[in-house]
mmCIF file of C-alpha atoms and ligand atoms in Angstrom:
data_model
loop_
_atom_site.group_PDB
_atom_site.id
_atom_site.type_symbol
_atom_site.label_atom_id
_atom_site.label_comp_id
_atom_site.label_asym_id
_atom_site.label_seq_id
_atom_site.Cartn_x
_atom_site.Cartn_y
_atom_site.Cartn_z
ATOM 1 C CA MET A 1 0.000 0.000 0.000
ATOM 2 C CA SER A 2 1.340 3.448 -0.898
ATOM 3 C CA ASN A 3 2.229 5.930 1.823
ATOM 4 C CA VAL A 4 -0.480 8.292 0.662
ATOM 5 C CA GLN A 5 -3.058 5.573 0.914
ATOM 6 C CA THR A 6 -2.048 4.634 4.460
ATOM 7 C CA THR A 7 -2.012 8.281 5.531
ATOM 8 C CA MET A 8 -5.396 8.876 3.928
ATOM 9 C CA GLN A 9 -7.098 5.829 5.407
ATOM 10 C CA ASN A 10 -5.851 6.625 8.918
ATOM 11 C CA TYR A 11 -6.414 10.368 8.644
ATOM 12 C CA GLN A 12 -7.870 12.291 11.577
ATOM 13 C CA ALA A 13 -9.116 15.599 10.306
ATOM 14 C CA PRO A 14 -8.949 18.714 12.461
ATOM 15 C CA GLU A 15 -12.445 20.122 13.036
ATOM 16 C CA SER A 16 -11.592 23.299 11.138
ATOM 17 C CA LEU A 17 -9.961 21.508 8.171
ATOM 18 C CA LEU A 18 -12.227 23.063 5.551
ATOM 19 C CA GLN A 19 -12.969 26.385 7.237
ATOM 20 C CA GLY A 20 -13.417 29.127 4.665
ATOM 21 C CA LYS A 21 -13.535 26.723 1.734
ATOM 22 C CA THR A 22 -16.361 26.421 -0.779
ATOM 23 C CA ILE A 23 -16.841 22.893 -2.089
ATOM 24 C CA LEU A 24 -19.195 21.525 -4.713
ATOM 25 C CA VAL A 25 -20.472 17.948 -4.303
ATOM 26 C CA THR A 26 -22.375 16.159 -7.072
ATOM 27 C CA GLY A 27 -24.983 13.583 -6.140
ATOM 28 C CA ALA A 28 -25.175 15.231 -2.724
ATOM 29 C CA GLY A 29 -28.688 14.003 -1.973
ATOM 30 C CA ASP A 30 -27.958 10.354 -1.310
ATOM 31 C CA GLY A 31 -25.351 7.715 -0.514
ATOM 32 C CA ILE A 32 -21.699 8.675 -0.268
ATOM 33 C CA GLY A 33 -22.270 12.183 -1.684
ATOM 34 C CA ARG A 34 -24.822 12.987 0.994
ATOM 35 C CA VAL A 35 -22.495 11.960 3.803
ATOM 36 C CA ALA A 36 -19.519 13.718 2.200
ATOM 37 C CA ALA A 37 -21.499 16.975 1.939
ATOM 38 C CA ILE A 38 -22.574 16.787 5.589
ATOM 39 C CA THR A 39 -19.033 15.873 6.671
ATOM 40 C CA TYR A 40 -17.436 18.712 4.695
ATOM 41 C CA ALA A 41 -19.896 21.174 6.241
ATOM 42 C CA ALA A 42 -19.140 19.783 9.706
ATOM 43 C CA HIS A 43 -15.488 20.612 9.043
ATOM 44 C CA GLY A 44 -16.270 24.206 8.146
ATOM 45 C CA ALA A 45 -16.936 24.173 4.404
ATOM 46 C CA THR A 46 -19.691 26.005 2.584
ATOM 47 C CA VAL A 47 -21.066 23.201 0.463
ATOM 48 C CA ILE A 48 -22.813 23.558 -2.884
ATOM 49 C CA LEU A 49 -25.217 20.640 -3.032
ATOM 50 C CA THR A 50 -25.951 19.447 -6.561
ATOM 51 C CA GLY A 51 -28.114 16.505 -7.558
ATOM 52 C CA ARG A 52 -31.259 15.705 -9.458
ATOM 53 C CA THR A 53 -33.812 15.164 -6.653
ATOM 54 C CA VAL A 54 -34.618 18.490 -4.989
ATOM 55 C CA GLU A 55 -36.322 16.984 -1.920
ATOM 56 C CA LYS A 56 -33.228 14.962 -1.083
ATOM 57 C CA LEU A 57 -31.000 18.023 -1.450
ATOM 58 C CA GLU A 58 -33.345 20.021 0.781
ATOM 59 C CA LYS A 59 -33.094 17.360 3.488
ATOM 60 C CA VAL A 60 -29.300 17.522 3.377
ATOM 61 C CA TYR A 61 -29.502 21.321 3.491
ATOM 62 C CA ASP A 62 -31.693 21.140 6.611
ATOM 63 C CA GLU A 63 -29.387 18.631 8.259
ATOM 64 C CA ILE A 64 -26.383 20.893 7.720
ATOM 65 C CA GLU A 65 -28.246 23.951 9.035
ATOM 66 C CA GLN A 66 -29.515 22.085 12.098
ATOM 67 C CA ALA A 67 -25.979 20.946 12.892
ATOM 68 C CA GLY A 68 -24.863 24.588 12.831
ATOM 69 C CA GLY A 69 -22.708 24.312 9.697
ATOM 70 C CA PRO A 70 -22.128 27.141 7.240
ATOM 71 C CA GLN A 71 -25.231 27.840 5.163
ATOM 72 C CA PRO A 72 -25.066 25.550 2.116
ATOM 73 C CA ALA A 73 -26.403 26.225 -1.387
ATOM 74 C CA ILE A 74 -28.595 23.977 -3.522
ATOM 75 C CA TYR A 75 -28.286 23.664 -7.281
ATOM 76 C CA PRO A 76 -30.513 20.944 -8.771
ATOM 77 C CA ILE A 77 -29.228 19.575 -12.050
ATOM 78 C CA ASP A 78 -29.973 16.365 -13.931
ATOM 79 C CA PHE A 79 -26.757 15.341 -15.641
ATOM 80 C CA ASN A 80 -28.685 13.245 -18.087
ATOM 81 C CA GLY A 81 -30.200 16.229 -19.880
ATOM 82 C CA ALA A 82 -27.766 19.001 -18.963
ATOM 83 C CA ILE A 83 -25.933 20.808 -21.767
ATOM 84 C CA ASP A 84 -22.933 23.141 -21.923
ATOM 85 C CA ASP A 85 -25.028 26.216 -21.079
ATOM 86 C CA ASP A 86 -26.366 24.633 -17.887
ATOM 87 C CA TYR A 87 -22.833 24.081 -16.592
ATOM 88 C CA GLN A 88 -21.814 27.614 -17.549
ATOM 89 C CA GLN A 89 -24.857 28.965 -15.731
ATOM 90 C CA LEU A 90 -23.868 27.011 -12.614
ATOM 91 C CA ALA A 91 -20.327 28.397 -12.861
ATOM 92 C CA ASN A 92 -21.707 31.945 -13.257
ATOM 93 C CA ILE A 93 -23.858 31.588 -10.150
ATOM 94 C CA ILE A 94 -20.925 30.271 -8.107
ATOM 95 C CA ASP A 95 -18.805 33.126 -9.439
ATOM 96 C CA SER A 96 -21.303 35.796 -8.443
ATOM 97 C CA ASN A 97 -21.885 34.280 -4.979
ATOM 98 C CA PHE A 98 -18.422 33.062 -4.022
ATOM 99 C CA GLY A 99 -15.925 34.280 -6.652
ATOM 100 C CA GLN A 100 -13.905 31.061 -6.385
ATOM 101 C CA LEU A 101 -14.167 27.362 -5.684
ATOM 102 C CA ASP A 102 -11.834 25.341 -3.452
ATOM 103 C CA GLY A 103 -12.937 21.843 -4.317
ATOM 104 C CA VAL A 104 -15.148 19.564 -6.374
ATOM 105 C CA LEU A 105 -16.225 16.076 -5.428
ATOM 106 C CA HIS A 106 -17.395 14.344 -8.593
ATOM 107 C CA ASN A 107 -19.532 11.700 -6.956
ATOM 108 C CA ALA A 108 -22.833 11.335 -8.858
ATOM 109 C CA ALA A 109 -23.050 8.270 -11.069
ATOM 110 C CA GLN A 110 -25.453 5.638 -12.280
ATOM 111 C CA LEU A 111 -24.998 1.893 -12.344
ATOM 112 C CA GLY A 112 -26.928 1.404 -15.590
ATOM 113 C CA GLN A 113 -27.738 -1.966 -17.052
ATOM 114 C CA MET A 114 -25.584 -4.895 -15.968
ATOM 115 C CA GLY A 115 -25.095 -7.715 -18.457
ATOM 116 C CA PRO A 116 -23.029 -8.748 -21.475
ATOM 117 C CA ILE A 117 -21.756 -5.985 -23.780
ATOM 118 C CA GLU A 118 -23.153 -7.963 -26.700
ATOM 119 C CA SER A 119 -26.725 -7.539 -25.538
ATOM 120 C CA SER A 120 -26.372 -4.048 -24.060
ATOM 121 C CA HIS A 121 -28.808 -1.339 -25.125
ATOM 122 C CA THR A 122 -27.266 1.546 -27.062
ATOM 123 C CA GLY A 123 -29.446 4.251 -25.514
ATOM 124 C CA THR A 124 -28.719 3.038 -21.990
ATOM 125 C CA TRP A 125 -24.982 2.991 -22.738
ATOM 126 C CA MET A 126 -25.084 6.562 -24.072
ATOM 127 C CA GLN A 127 -27.083 7.801 -21.100
ATOM 128 C CA LEU A 128 -24.696 6.280 -18.631
ATOM 129 C CA MET A 129 -21.714 7.867 -20.385
ATOM 130 C CA GLN A 130 -23.552 11.196 -20.297
ATOM 131 C CA VAL A 131 -24.004 11.039 -16.520
ATOM 132 C CA ASN A 132 -20.808 9.261 -15.480
ATOM 133 C CA VAL A 133 -18.263 10.761 -17.902
ATOM 134 C CA ASN A 134 -19.541 13.721 -19.911
ATOM 135 C CA ALA A 135 -21.019 15.475 -16.884
ATOM 136 C CA PRO A 136 -17.799 15.418 -14.808
ATOM 137 C CA TYR A 137 -15.870 16.555 -17.897
ATOM 138 C CA LEU A 138 -18.245 19.461 -18.624
ATOM 139 C CA LEU A 139 -18.502 20.468 -14.989
ATOM 140 C CA THR A 140 -14.727 20.439 -14.560
ATOM 141 C CA ARG A 141 -14.152 22.475 -17.708
ATOM 142 C CA HIS A 142 -16.642 25.178 -16.768
ATOM 143 C CA LEU A 143 -15.433 25.334 -13.151
ATOM 144 C CA MET A 144 -11.717 25.619 -13.982
ATOM 145 C CA PRO A 145 -11.558 29.452 -13.826
ATOM 146 C CA LEU A 146 -13.166 29.346 -10.356
ATOM 147 C CA LEU A 147 -10.788 26.615 -9.184
ATOM 148 C CA ARG A 148 -7.831 28.616 -10.484
ATOM 149 C CA ALA A 149 -9.059 31.600 -8.469
ATOM 150 C CA ALA A 150 -8.693 29.660 -5.185
ATOM 151 C CA ASP A 151 -5.443 29.568 -3.178
ATOM 152 C CA ASN A 152 -5.413 25.862 -3.917
ATOM 153 C CA ALA A 153 -8.110 23.510 -5.123
ATOM 154 C CA SER A 154 -8.812 19.780 -5.053
ATOM 155 C CA ILE A 155 -10.767 17.778 -7.606
ATOM 156 C CA ILE A 156 -11.801 14.294 -6.515
ATOM 157 C CA PHE A 157 -13.079 11.953 -9.202
ATOM 158 C CA THR A 158 -14.971 8.909 -7.946
ATOM 159 C CA SER A 159 -13.785 5.658 -9.434
ATOM 160 C CA SER A 160 -14.520 2.007 -8.799
ATOM 161 C CA SER A 161 -12.654 -1.308 -8.699
ATOM 162 C CA VAL A 162 -14.131 -2.026 -12.155
ATOM 163 C CA GLY A 163 -12.641 1.245 -13.401
ATOM 164 C CA ARG A 164 -9.181 -0.189 -12.799
ATOM 165 C CA GLN A 165 -9.699 -3.815 -13.804
ATOM 166 C CA GLY A 166 -12.561 -4.680 -16.153
ATOM 167 C CA ARG A 167 -15.070 -7.285 -15.010
ATOM 168 C CA ALA A 168 -17.665 -9.250 -16.983
ATOM 169 C CA TYR A 169 -21.190 -7.818 -17.018
ATOM 170 C CA TRP A 170 -20.277 -4.418 -15.569
ATOM 171 C CA GLY A 171 -20.686 -2.962 -19.076
ATOM 172 C CA ALA A 172 -20.891 0.793 -19.510
ATOM 173 C CA TYR A 173 -20.367 1.432 -15.789
ATOM 174 C CA ALA A 174 -16.892 -0.164 -15.895
ATOM 175 C CA ALA A 175 -16.000 1.650 -19.134
ATOM 176 C CA SER A 176 -17.219 4.952 -17.665
ATOM 177 C CA LYS A 177 -14.997 4.571 -14.607
ATOM 178 C CA PHE A 178 -11.958 3.798 -16.807
ATOM 179 C CA ALA A 179 -12.771 7.036 -18.643
ATOM 180 C CA ILE A 180 -12.879 8.890 -15.320
ATOM 181 C CA GLU A 181 -9.398 7.599 -14.488
ATOM 182 C CA GLY A 182 -8.204 8.829 -17.897
ATOM 183 C CA LEU A 183 -9.773 12.241 -17.392
ATOM 184 C CA MET A 184 -8.201 12.516 -13.936
ATOM 185 C CA GLN A 185 -4.725 11.473 -15.127
ATOM 186 C CA THR A 186 -4.770 13.775 -18.141
ATOM 187 C CA LEU A 187 -5.922 16.741 -16.097
ATOM 188 C CA ALA A 188 -3.462 16.044 -13.293
ATOM 189 C CA ASP A 189 -0.582 15.869 -15.781
ATOM 190 C CA GLU A 190 -1.643 19.112 -17.450
ATOM 191 C CA LEU A 191 -1.912 20.935 -14.139
ATOM 192 C CA GLU A 192 1.207 19.508 -12.453
ATOM 193 C CA ASN A 193 3.636 22.374 -11.664
ATOM 194 C CA VAL A 194 1.550 24.950 -13.534
ATOM 195 C CA SER A 195 -1.388 25.406 -11.228
ATOM 196 C CA ASN A 196 -2.667 25.213 -7.691
ATOM 197 C CA ILE A 197 -5.201 22.545 -8.635
ATOM 198 C CA ARG A 198 -4.715 18.893 -7.807
ATOM 199 C CA SER A 199 -6.774 16.071 -9.173
ATOM 200 C CA ASN A 200 -7.025 12.492 -7.926
ATOM 201 C CA SER A 201 -9.396 9.554 -8.156
ATOM 202 C CA LEU A 202 -10.855 7.705 -5.210
ATOM 203 C CA ASN A 203 -12.407 4.253 -5.298
ATOM 204 C CA PRO A 204 -14.736 4.036 -2.284
ATOM 205 C CA GLY A 205 -14.915 0.231 -2.503
ATOM 206 C CA ALA A 206 -18.009 -1.757 -1.534
ATOM 207 C CA THR A 207 -20.148 0.653 0.524
ATOM 208 C CA ASN A 208 -23.637 0.301 1.941
ATOM 209 C CA THR A 209 -25.647 2.574 -0.395
ATOM 210 C CA ALA A 210 -28.574 2.248 -2.785
ATOM 211 C CA MET A 211 -26.200 1.651 -5.706
ATOM 212 C CA ARG A 212 -24.433 -1.222 -3.995
ATOM 213 C CA ARG A 213 -27.744 -2.783 -2.962
ATOM 214 C CA LEU A 214 -28.899 -2.574 -6.577
ATOM 215 C CA ALA A 215 -25.720 -4.244 -7.876
ATOM 216 C CA TYR A 216 -25.721 -6.974 -5.216
ATOM 217 C CA PRO A 217 -29.351 -7.597 -4.206
ATOM 218 C CA SER A 218 -28.598 -10.849 -2.389
ATOM 219 C CA GLU A 219 -25.815 -9.412 -0.231
ATOM 220 C CA ARG A 220 -26.378 -8.419 3.386
ATOM 221 C CA PRO A 221 -26.035 -4.608 3.117
ATOM 222 C CA THR A 222 -24.513 -4.156 6.556
ATOM 223 C CA ASN A 223 -21.590 -6.398 5.626
ATOM 224 C CA ASN A 224 -20.195 -3.354 3.824
ATOM 225 C CA PRO A 225 -18.928 -0.217 5.510
ATOM 226 C CA SER A 226 -21.203 2.794 5.722
ATOM 227 C CA PRO A 227 -20.293 5.997 3.832
ATOM 228 C CA GLU A 228 -19.433 7.552 7.217
ATOM 229 C CA GLN A 229 -16.576 5.070 7.645
ATOM 230 C CA LEU A 230 -14.906 6.325 4.446
ATOM 231 C CA MET A 231 -14.903 9.976 5.381
ATOM 232 C CA PRO A 232 -11.279 10.208 6.581
ATOM 233 C CA CYS A 233 -10.255 9.669 2.921
ATOM 234 C CA TYR A 234 -12.740 12.208 1.561
ATOM 235 C CA LEU A 235 -11.560 14.766 4.093
ATOM 236 C CA TYR A 236 -7.878 14.110 3.518
ATOM 237 C CA LEU A 237 -8.119 14.572 -0.233
ATOM 238 C CA MET A 238 -10.215 17.736 0.061
ATOM 239 C CA GLY A 239 -8.162 19.466 2.752
ATOM 240 C CA ASN A 240 -4.753 21.112 2.671
ATOM 241 C CA ASP A 241 -2.940 18.064 4.082
ATOM 242 C CA SER A 242 -3.100 16.535 0.576
ATOM 243 C CA LEU A 243 -1.634 19.551 -1.239
ATOM 244 C CA ALA A 244 1.218 17.457 -2.651
ATOM 245 C CA VAL A 245 -0.998 14.607 -3.844
ATOM 246 C CA ASN A 246 -1.797 14.812 -7.548
ATOM 247 C CA GLY A 247 -2.633 12.307 -10.272
ATOM 248 C CA GLN A 248 -3.089 9.350 -7.933
ATOM 249 C CA ALA A 249 -5.633 6.551 -8.172
ATOM 250 C CA LEU A 250 -6.471 5.799 -4.540
ATOM 251 C CA ASP A 251 -8.610 3.323 -2.615
ATOM 252 C CA ALA A 252 -10.697 4.276 0.403
ATOM 253 C CA GLN A 253 -10.613 0.734 1.760
ATOM 254 C CA LYS A 254 -7.765 -1.654 2.469
ATOM 255 C CA LYS A 255 -7.611 -4.398 -0.145
HETATM 256 N N1 LIG B 301 -21.541 2.163 -3.200
HETATM 257 C C1 LIG B 301 -20.526 1.463 -3.653
HETATM 258 O O1 LIG B 301 -20.302 0.298 -3.254
HETATM 259 C C2 LIG B 301 -19.591 2.070 -4.663
HETATM 260 C C3 LIG B 301 -18.448 1.340 -5.050
HETATM 261 C C4 LIG B 301 -17.568 1.898 -5.975
HETATM 262 C C5 LIG B 301 -17.814 3.145 -6.498
HETATM 263 N N2 LIG B 301 -18.937 3.852 -6.112
HETATM 264 C C6 LIG B 301 -19.139 5.181 -6.677
HETATM 265 O O2 LIG B 301 -19.385 6.095 -5.627
HETATM 266 C C7 LIG B 301 -20.210 7.167 -6.091
HETATM 267 C C8 LIG B 301 -21.408 7.323 -5.181
HETATM 268 O O3 LIG B 301 -22.162 6.137 -5.252
HETATM 269 P P1 LIG B 301 -23.289 5.744 -4.185
HETATM 270 O O4 LIG B 301 -23.074 4.326 -3.881
HETATM 271 O O5 LIG B 301 -23.356 6.747 -3.120
HETATM 272 O O6 LIG B 301 -24.577 5.824 -5.130
HETATM 273 P P2 LIG B 301 -26.075 6.277 -4.844
HETATM 274 O O7 LIG B 301 -26.446 6.034 -3.430
HETATM 275 O O8 LIG B 301 -26.855 5.636 -5.938
HETATM 276 O O9 LIG B 301 -26.018 7.854 -5.086
HETATM 277 C C9 LIG B 301 -25.745 8.362 -6.351
HETATM 278 C C10 LIG B 301 -26.031 9.835 -6.379
HETATM 279 O O10 LIG B 301 -25.854 10.290 -7.734
HETATM 280 C C11 LIG B 301 -26.980 11.037 -8.113
HETATM 281 N N3 LIG B 301 -27.281 10.925 -9.542
HETATM 282 C C12 LIG B 301 -27.539 9.802 -10.229
HETATM 283 N N4 LIG B 301 -27.877 10.107 -11.485
HETATM 284 C C13 LIG B 301 -27.825 11.457 -11.590
HETATM 285 C C14 LIG B 301 -28.101 12.367 -12.633
HETATM 286 N N5 LIG B 301 -28.538 11.963 -13.826
HETATM 287 N N6 LIG B 301 -27.930 13.688 -12.408
HETATM 288 C C15 LIG B 301 -27.528 14.119 -11.197
HETATM 289 N N7 LIG B 301 -27.283 13.306 -10.161
HETATM 290 C C16 LIG B 301 -27.430 11.989 -10.351
HETATM 291 C C17 LIG B 301 -28.130 10.432 -7.312
HETATM 292 O O11 LIG B 301 -29.190 11.335 -7.264
HETATM 293 P P3 LIG B 301 -30.658 10.859 -6.765
HETATM 294 O O12 LIG B 301 -30.550 10.722 -5.306
HETATM 295 O O13 LIG B 301 -31.534 11.949 -7.177
HETATM 296 O O14 LIG B 301 -30.926 9.561 -7.439
HETATM 297 C C18 LIG B 301 -27.466 10.161 -5.982
HETATM 298 O O15 LIG B 301 -27.491 11.308 -5.160
HETATM 299 C C19 LIG B 301 -20.555 6.822 -7.532
HETATM 300 O O16 LIG B 301 -19.673 7.503 -8.403
HETATM 301 C C20 LIG B 301 -20.324 5.322 -7.604
HETATM 302 O O17 LIG B 301 -20.050 4.906 -8.920
HETATM 303 C C21 LIG B 301 -19.825 3.332 -5.209
#
């Protein structure tokens, strides 16, 4: 295991780790994204909650407010139908409210249709690529000026074990996560030494969420860690203790 990985998995974040930072989380209404948003706010961040189901985002908003965290912002967006202009509009709103952005957690994704490539449905494949690959690409591109405006900024791309080693029947989902690794590596290489932005990928590993339960319906959900148990990694990569970490494909769980 790499040193970074050990440090990250055993990380104990100071309470004020993200004080003064503004962080955007995609898929913030459920699963890992929901817990990451709440955790970032608990460590001082102003969190921009994006996702497609407004009621879920509102619940997260209320939870953060009730816990006394900095007032979050909600920006509903369905990555399936969003176009260039929608991402630019989001960037404009962040610009006028905050003037900069200190971090992005690309977390939203869909599992899509599992099964052999040969019998996969073209429309389903395209839709999954739209949500899992094109959306993080478009969002990153439109947010770059705001990330550059920060003292330093962290982009976390969410990967998967099947984004590092292909596996039968994981279809478009596996291909989309390989693409995410490629996007992360390319960006990290471009930005190395020429900017204050770092970019890494994080594979949460099997985690007790709706997506995992959908992929493994016969598994006992509580056999897997909860999103809360992964948060040391999400905090480490978002906070200033990971300033030197760039271009790495990391795992939130020990293998
Ligand atoms: N759980 C695991 O075992 C596991 C393992 C490896 C990797 N991952 C990765 O970890 C990340 C989080 O997964 P999770 O398990 O927390 O999944 P989840 O519980 O299904 O949550 C996914 C989130 O993405 C949002 N989302 C889905 N489609 C969207 C769209 N078209 N536009 C905008 N938002 C959309 C969902 O919004 P709604 O709430 O509105 O549906 C939801 O908030 C994903 O990138 C996943 O691939 C998870």
